[in-house]
Short mmCIF file of C-alpha atoms and ligand atoms in Angstrom, two decimals:
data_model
loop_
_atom_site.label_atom_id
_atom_site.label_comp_id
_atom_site.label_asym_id
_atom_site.label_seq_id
_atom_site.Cartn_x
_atom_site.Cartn_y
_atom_site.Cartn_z
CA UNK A 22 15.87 -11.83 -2.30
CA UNK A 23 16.49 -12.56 -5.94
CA UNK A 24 14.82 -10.02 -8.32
CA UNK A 25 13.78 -10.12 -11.85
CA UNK A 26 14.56 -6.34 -12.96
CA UNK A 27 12.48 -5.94 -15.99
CA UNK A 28 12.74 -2.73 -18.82
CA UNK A 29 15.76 -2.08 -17.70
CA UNK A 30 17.49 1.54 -18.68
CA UNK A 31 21.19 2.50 -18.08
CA UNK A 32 19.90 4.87 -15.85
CA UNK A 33 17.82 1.70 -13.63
CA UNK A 34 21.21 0.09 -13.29
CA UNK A 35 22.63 2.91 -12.19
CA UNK A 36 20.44 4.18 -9.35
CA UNK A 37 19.71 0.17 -8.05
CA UNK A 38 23.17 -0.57 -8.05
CA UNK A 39 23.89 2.47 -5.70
CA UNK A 40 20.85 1.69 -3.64
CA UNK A 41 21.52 -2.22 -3.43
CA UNK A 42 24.70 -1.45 -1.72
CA UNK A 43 22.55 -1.18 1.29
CA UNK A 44 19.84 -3.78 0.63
CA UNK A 45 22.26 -6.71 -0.75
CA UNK A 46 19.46 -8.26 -2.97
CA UNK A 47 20.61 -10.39 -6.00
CA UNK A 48 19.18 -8.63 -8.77
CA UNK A 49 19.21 -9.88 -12.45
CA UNK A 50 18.21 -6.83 -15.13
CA UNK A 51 16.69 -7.62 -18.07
CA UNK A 52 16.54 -5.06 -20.93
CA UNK A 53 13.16 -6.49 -22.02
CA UNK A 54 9.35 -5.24 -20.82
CA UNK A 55 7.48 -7.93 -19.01
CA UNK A 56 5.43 -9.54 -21.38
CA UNK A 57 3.76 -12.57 -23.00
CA UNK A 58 7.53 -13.37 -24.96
CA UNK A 59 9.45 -12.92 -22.21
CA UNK A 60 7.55 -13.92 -18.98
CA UNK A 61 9.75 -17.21 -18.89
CA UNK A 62 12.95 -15.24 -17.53
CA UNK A 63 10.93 -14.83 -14.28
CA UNK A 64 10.72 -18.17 -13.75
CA UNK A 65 12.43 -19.41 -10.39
CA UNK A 66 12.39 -15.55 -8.74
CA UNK A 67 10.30 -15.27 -5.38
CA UNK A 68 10.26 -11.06 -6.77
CA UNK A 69 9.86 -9.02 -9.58
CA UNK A 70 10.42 -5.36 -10.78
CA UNK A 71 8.64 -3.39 -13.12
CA UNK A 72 7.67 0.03 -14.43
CA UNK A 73 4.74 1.40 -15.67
CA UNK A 74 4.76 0.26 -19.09
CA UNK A 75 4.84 -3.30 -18.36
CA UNK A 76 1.19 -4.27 -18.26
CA UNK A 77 0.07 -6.91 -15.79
CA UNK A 78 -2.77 -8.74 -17.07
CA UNK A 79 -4.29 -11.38 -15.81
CA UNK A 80 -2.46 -13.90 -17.94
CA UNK A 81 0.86 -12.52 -16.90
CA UNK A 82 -0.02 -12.64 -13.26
CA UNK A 83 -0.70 -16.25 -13.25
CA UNK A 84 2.05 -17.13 -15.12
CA UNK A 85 4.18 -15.22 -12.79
CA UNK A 86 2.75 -17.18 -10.23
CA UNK A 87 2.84 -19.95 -10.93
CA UNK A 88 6.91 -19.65 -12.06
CA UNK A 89 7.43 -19.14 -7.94
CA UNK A 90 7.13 -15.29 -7.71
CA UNK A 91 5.31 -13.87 -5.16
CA UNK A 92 6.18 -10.36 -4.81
CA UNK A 93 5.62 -7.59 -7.79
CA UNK A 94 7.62 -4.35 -7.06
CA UNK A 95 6.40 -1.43 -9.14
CA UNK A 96 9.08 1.14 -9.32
CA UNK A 97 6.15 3.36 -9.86
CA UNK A 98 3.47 4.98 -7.74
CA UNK A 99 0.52 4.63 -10.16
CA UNK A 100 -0.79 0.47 -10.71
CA UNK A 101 -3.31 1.31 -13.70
CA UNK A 102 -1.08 -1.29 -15.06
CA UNK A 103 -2.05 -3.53 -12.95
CA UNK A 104 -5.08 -6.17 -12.75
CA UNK A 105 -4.95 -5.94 -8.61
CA UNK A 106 -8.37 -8.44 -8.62
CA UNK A 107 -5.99 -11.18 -10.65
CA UNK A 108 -2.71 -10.48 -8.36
CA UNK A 109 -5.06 -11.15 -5.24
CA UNK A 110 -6.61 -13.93 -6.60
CA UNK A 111 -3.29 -15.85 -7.78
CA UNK A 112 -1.75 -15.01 -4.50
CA UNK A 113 1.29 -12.34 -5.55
CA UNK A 114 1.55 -9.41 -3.12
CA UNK A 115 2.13 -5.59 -5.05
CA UNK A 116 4.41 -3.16 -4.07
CA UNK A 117 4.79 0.46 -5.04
CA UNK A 118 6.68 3.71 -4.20
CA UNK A 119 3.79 6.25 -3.35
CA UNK A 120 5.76 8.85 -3.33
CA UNK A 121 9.59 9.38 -4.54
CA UNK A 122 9.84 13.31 -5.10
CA UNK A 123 6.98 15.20 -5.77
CA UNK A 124 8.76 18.15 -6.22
CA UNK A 125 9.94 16.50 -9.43
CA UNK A 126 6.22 16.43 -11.66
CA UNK A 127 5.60 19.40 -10.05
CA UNK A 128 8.42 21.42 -11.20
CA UNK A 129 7.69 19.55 -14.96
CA UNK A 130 4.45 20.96 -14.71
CA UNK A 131 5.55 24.52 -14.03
CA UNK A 132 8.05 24.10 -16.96
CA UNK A 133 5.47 22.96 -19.50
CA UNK A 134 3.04 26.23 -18.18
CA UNK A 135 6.07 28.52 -18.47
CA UNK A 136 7.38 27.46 -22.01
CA UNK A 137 3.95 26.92 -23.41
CA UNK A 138 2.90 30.13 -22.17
CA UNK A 139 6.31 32.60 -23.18
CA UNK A 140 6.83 30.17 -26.46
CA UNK A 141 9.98 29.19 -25.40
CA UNK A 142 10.06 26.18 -27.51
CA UNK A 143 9.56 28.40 -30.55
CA UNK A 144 11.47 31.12 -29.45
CA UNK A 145 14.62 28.74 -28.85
CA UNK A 146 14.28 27.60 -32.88
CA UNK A 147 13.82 30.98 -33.73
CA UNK A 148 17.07 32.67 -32.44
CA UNK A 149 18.88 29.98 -33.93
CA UNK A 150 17.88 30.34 -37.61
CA UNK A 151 18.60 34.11 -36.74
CA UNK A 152 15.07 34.98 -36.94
CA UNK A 153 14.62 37.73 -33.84
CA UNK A 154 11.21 37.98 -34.78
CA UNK A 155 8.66 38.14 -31.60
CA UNK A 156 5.71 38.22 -33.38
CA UNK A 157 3.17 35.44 -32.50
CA UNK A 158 5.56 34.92 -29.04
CA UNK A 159 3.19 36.79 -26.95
CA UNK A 160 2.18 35.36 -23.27
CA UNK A 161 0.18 36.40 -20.40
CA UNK A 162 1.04 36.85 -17.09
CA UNK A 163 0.71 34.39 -14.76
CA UNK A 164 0.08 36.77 -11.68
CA UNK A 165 -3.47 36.99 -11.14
CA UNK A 166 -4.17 33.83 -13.41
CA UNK A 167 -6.93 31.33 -12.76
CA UNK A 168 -4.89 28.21 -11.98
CA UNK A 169 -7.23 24.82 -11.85
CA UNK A 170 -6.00 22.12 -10.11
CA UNK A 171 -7.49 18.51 -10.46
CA UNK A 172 -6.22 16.18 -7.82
CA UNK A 173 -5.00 18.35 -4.57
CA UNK A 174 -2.86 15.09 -3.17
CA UNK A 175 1.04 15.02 -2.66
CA UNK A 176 2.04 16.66 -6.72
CA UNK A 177 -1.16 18.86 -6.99
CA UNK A 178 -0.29 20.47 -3.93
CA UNK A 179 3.37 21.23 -4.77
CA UNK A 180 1.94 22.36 -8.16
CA UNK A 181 -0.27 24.89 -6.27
CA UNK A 182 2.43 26.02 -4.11
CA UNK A 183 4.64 27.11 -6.95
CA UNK A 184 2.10 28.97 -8.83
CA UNK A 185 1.02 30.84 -5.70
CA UNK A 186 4.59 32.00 -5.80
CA UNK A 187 3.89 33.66 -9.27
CA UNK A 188 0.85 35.45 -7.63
CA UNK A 189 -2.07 33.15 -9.09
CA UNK A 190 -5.55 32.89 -8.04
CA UNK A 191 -6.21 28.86 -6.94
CA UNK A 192 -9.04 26.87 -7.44
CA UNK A 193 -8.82 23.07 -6.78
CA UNK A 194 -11.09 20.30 -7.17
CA UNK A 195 -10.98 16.65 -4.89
CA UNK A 196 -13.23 15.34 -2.88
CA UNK A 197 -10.80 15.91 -0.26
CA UNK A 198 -9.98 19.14 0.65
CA UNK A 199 -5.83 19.72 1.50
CA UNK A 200 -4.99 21.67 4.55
CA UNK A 201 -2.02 22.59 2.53
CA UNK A 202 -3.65 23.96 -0.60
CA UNK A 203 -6.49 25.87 1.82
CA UNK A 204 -3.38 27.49 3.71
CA UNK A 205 -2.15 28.99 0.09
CA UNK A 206 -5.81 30.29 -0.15
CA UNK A 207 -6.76 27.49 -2.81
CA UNK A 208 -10.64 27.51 -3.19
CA UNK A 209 -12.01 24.26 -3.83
CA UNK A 210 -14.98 24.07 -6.28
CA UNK A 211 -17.32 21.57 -8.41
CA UNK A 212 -15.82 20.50 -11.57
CA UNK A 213 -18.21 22.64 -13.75
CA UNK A 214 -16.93 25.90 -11.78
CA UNK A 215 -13.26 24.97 -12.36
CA UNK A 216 -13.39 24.27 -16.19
CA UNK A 217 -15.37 28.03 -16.55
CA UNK A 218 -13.33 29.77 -14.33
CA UNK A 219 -9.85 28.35 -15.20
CA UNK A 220 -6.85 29.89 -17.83
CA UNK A 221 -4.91 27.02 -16.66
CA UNK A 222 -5.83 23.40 -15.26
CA UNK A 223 -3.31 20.96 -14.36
CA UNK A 224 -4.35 17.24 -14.04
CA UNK A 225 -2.95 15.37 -10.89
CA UNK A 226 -5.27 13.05 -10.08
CA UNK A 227 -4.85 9.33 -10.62
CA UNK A 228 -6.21 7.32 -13.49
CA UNK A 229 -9.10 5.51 -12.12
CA UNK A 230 -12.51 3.95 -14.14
CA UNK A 231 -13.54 7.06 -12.40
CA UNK A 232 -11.04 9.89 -13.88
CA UNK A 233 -11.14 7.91 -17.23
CA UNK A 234 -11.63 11.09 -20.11
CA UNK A 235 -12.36 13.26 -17.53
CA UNK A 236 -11.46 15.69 -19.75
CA UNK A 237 -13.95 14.67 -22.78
CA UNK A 238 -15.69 16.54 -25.32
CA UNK A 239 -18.16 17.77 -22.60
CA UNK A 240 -15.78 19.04 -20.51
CA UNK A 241 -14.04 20.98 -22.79
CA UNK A 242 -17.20 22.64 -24.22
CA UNK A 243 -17.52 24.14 -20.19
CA UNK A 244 -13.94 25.06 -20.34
CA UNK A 245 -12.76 29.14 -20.60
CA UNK A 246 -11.71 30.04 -24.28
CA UNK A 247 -8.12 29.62 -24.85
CA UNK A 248 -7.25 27.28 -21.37
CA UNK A 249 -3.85 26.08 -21.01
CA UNK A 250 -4.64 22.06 -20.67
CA UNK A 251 -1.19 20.89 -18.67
CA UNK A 252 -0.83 16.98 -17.92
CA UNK A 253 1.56 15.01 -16.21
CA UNK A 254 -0.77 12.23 -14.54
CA UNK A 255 -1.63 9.73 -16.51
CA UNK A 256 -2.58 9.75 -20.24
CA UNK A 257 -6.26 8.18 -19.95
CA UNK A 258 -7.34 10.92 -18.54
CA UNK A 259 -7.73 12.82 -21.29
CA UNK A 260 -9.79 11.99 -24.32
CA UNK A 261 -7.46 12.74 -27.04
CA UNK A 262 -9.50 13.23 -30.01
CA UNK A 263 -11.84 15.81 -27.89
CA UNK A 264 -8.72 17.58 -27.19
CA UNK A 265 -7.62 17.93 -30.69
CA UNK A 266 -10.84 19.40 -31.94
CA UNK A 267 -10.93 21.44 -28.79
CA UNK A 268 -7.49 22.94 -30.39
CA UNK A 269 -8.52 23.35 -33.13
CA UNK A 270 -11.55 25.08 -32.54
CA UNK A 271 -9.37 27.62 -29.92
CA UNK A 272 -11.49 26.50 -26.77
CA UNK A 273 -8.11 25.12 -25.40
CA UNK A 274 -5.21 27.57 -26.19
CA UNK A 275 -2.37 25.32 -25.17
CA UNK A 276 -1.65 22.38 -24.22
CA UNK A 277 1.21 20.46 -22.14
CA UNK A 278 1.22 16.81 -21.46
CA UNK A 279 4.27 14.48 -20.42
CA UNK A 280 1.37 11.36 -20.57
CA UNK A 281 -0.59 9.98 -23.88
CA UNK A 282 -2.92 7.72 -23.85
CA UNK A 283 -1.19 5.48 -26.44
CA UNK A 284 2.04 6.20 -24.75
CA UNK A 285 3.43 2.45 -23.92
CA UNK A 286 3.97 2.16 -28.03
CA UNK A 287 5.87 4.74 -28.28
CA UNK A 288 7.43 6.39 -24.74
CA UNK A 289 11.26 5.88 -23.11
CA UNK A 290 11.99 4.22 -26.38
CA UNK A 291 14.64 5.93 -29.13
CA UNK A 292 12.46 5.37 -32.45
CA UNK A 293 13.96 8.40 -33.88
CA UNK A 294 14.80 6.00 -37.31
CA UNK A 295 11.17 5.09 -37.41
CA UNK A 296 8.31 5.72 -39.00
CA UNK A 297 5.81 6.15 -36.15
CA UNK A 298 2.11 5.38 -37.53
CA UNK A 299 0.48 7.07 -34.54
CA UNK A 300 -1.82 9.40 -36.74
CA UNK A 301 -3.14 11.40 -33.57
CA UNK A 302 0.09 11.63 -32.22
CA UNK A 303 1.85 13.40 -35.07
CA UNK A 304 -0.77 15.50 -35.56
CA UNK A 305 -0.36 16.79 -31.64
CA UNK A 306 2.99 17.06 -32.86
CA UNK A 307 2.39 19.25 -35.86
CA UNK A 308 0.34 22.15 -33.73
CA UNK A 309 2.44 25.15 -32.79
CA UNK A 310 1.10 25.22 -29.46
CA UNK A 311 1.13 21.82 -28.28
CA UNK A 312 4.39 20.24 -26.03
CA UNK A 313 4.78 17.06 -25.30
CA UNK A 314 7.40 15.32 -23.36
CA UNK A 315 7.83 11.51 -23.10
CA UNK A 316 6.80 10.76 -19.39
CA UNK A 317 9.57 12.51 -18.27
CA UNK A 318 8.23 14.46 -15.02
CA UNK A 319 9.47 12.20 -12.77
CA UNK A 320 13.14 11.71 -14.13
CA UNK A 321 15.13 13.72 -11.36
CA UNK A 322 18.18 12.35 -9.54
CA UNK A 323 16.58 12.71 -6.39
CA UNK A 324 13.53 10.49 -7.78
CA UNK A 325 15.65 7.78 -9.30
CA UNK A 326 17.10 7.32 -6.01
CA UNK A 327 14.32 7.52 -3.52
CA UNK A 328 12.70 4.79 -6.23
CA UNK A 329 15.61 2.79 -6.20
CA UNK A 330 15.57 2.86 -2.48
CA UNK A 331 12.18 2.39 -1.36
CA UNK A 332 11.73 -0.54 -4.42
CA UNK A 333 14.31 -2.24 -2.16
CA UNK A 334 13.18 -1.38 1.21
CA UNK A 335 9.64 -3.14 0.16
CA UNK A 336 11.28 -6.07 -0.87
CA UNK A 337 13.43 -6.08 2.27
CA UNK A 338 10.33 -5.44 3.89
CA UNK A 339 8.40 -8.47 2.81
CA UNK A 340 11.35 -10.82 2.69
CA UNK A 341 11.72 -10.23 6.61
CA UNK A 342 7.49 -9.91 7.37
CA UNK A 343 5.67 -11.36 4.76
CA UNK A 344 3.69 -8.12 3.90
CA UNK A 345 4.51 -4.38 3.50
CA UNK A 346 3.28 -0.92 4.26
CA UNK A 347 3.00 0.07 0.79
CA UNK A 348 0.92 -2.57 -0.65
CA UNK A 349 -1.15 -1.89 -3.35
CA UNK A 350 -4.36 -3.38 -2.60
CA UNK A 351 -8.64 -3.04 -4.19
CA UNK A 352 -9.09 -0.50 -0.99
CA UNK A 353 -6.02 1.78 -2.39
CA UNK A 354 -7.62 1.37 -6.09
CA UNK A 355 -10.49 3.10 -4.69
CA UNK A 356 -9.22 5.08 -2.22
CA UNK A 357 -5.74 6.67 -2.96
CA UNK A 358 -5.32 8.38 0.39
P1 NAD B 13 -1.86 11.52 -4.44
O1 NAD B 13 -2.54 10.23 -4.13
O2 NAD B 13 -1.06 12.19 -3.37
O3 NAD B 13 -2.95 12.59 -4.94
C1 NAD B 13 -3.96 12.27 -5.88
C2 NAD B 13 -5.16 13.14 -5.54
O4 NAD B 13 -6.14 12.92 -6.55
C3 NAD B 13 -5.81 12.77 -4.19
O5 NAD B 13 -5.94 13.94 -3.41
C4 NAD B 13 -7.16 12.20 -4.58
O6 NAD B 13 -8.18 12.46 -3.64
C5 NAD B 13 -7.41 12.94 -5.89
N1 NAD B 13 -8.43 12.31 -6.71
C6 NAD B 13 -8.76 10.99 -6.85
N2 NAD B 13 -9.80 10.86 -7.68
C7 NAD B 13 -10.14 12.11 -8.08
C8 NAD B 13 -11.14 12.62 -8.95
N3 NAD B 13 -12.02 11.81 -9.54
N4 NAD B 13 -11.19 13.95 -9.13
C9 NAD B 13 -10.33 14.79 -8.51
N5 NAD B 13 -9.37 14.36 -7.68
C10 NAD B 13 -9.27 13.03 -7.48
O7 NAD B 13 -0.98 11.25 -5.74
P2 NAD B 13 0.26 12.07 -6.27
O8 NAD B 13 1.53 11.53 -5.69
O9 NAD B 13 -0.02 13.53 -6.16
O10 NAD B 13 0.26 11.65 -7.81
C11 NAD B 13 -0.78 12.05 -8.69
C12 NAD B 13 -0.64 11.30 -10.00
O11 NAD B 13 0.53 11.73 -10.67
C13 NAD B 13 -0.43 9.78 -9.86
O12 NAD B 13 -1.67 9.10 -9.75
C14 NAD B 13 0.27 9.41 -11.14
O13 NAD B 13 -0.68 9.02 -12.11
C15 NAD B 13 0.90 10.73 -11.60
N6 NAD B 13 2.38 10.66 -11.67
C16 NAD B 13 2.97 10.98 -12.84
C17 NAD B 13 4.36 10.94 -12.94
C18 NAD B 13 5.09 11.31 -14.22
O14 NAD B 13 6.30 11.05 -14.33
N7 NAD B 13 4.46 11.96 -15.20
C19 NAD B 13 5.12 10.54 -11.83
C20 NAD B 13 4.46 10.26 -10.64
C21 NAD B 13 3.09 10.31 -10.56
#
């Protein structure tokens, strides 16, 4: 099938081009986001590729309808980006990779915990100025620690595994229950109960009108003094401002995320000449014990290749059926299992 490759990185290239080997599909990349401007270059392909900061409006759906395309392949497994009620009702059929490597946000989680907690990130500038100072690099250990999860699915789950490794106490909260995370001992409690009882939460639940600012000023004011705030979901989950005065007031001690709200200005894009005039974002910057990483978690070999793969497959899939087993539909918007 031909394929309009949208956003295209070196890396994209790379890992389709090794994947296509198999598949044979004529793919055309284009370095450009799908958008408004460039919605044209679609024209005339029965399929589509995007990632996760291409936003599918309505607008954009219809026009990509009515240019001939009727299949959109995320090379994603969150559609927030996507109007799903507008793609049914202008007749394109969505796509997705639900799952690629799990292990991959996971382990990015565990690395934001462990550097925010030992200070690595401060510790690395440090040695290099020559400055073997330790003050201010204290941590805590994270045997015995309260670890929150939000969202016990495929990640969350890996997540939990890893920290039961380092001896933590689990607490999860979903309204379904993992036989996975109960095995590791994970007790699952209200949302109230995890915020009080918590040193660290980690977010892997999926953005939803549901999950929008679950974390909000209200939730941090039930939160333990000092929580480590860790996310790698998606950025509307947290209220940003709250989360600034929750630093600064000390009720959240730390915080990691890989995801920002305002993230599609800004992420997988070098604008290191730039003057960026994100005002909350360079303040986030600016505290000593805030990381952030630009949507990075999922940018593992292994992932780039099981996305390049199982993009391919669903277009295979619905070139030789007419459908797909991992269409995105209303039912999955509402229920991700
Ligand atoms: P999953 O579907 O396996 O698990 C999501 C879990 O969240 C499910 O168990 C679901 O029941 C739970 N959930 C839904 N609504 C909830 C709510 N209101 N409160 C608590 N739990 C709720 O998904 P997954 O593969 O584990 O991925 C989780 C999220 O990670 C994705 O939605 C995506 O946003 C994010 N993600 C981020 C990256 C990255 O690079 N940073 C990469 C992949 C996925």
């Amino acid at each position: 099938m031909k394929i309009a490759f949208f956003n295209t990185k070196s890396y994209d290239r790379q890992s389709f081009k090794a994947a296509n080997q198999k598949h044979q599909h004529e793919i055309v990349f284009f370095e450009s986001h799908l958008s408004d401007e460039t919605i044209s270059l679609a024209a005339g392909f029965p399929a589509a590729c995007v990632f996760i900061n291409d936003y599918l409006d309505a607008k954009i759906l219809e026009n990509l309808a009515q240019g001939g395309t009727k299949l959109l392949a995320l090379r994603s497994a969150g559609f927030n980006h996507v109007d799903l009620a507008a793609a049914a009702r202008v007749g394109l059929t969505i796509v997705r990779v639900p799952a690629y490597s799990p292990y991959a946000v996971a382990e990015h989680a565990i690395a934001l915990v462990l550097c925010l907690n030992r200070k690595v990130h401060r510790a690395y500038n440090r040695v290099r100025e020559g400055n073997f100072s330790i003050e201010g690099l204290l941590g805590f250990d994270l045997h015995s620690a309260t670890v929150g999860v939000i969202g016990t699915g495929k990640i969350g789950a890996i997540f939990a595994q890893i920290m039961k490794g380092f001896g933590s106490k689990l607490l999860g909260y979903d309204s379904y229950q993992n036989l996975t995370c109960l095995n590791l001992g994970m007790e699952y409690v209200s949302m109230a109960e995890i915020l009080s009882q918590s040193d660290i939460i980690s977010l892997h639940c999926p953005l939803t009108p549901e999950t929008y600012h679950l974390i909000d000023a209200e939730a941090i004011a039930q939160m333990k003094s000092g929580l480590m705030l860790i996310n790698t979901s998606r950025g509307g989950l947290i209220d940003t401002q709250s989360t600034i005065d929750g630093l600064k007031s000390g009720k959240i001690g730390y915080l990691g995320i890989d995801v920002y709200e305002q993230e599609a200005d800004l992420f997988f894009e070098d604008l290191s000449n730039q003057v960026i005039h994100d005002d909350t974002f360079q303040l986030l910057l600016t505290l000593p014990n805030v990381i952030v990483t630009g949507h990075q978690a999922f940018f593992t070999s292994q992932a780039l290749s099981n996305i390049a793969d199982t993009t391919l497959a669903n277009v295979t899939e619905f070139e030789r059926s007419g459908s797909c087993k991992n269409e995105v539909k209303m039912e999955t918007a509402i229920a991700p299992k």
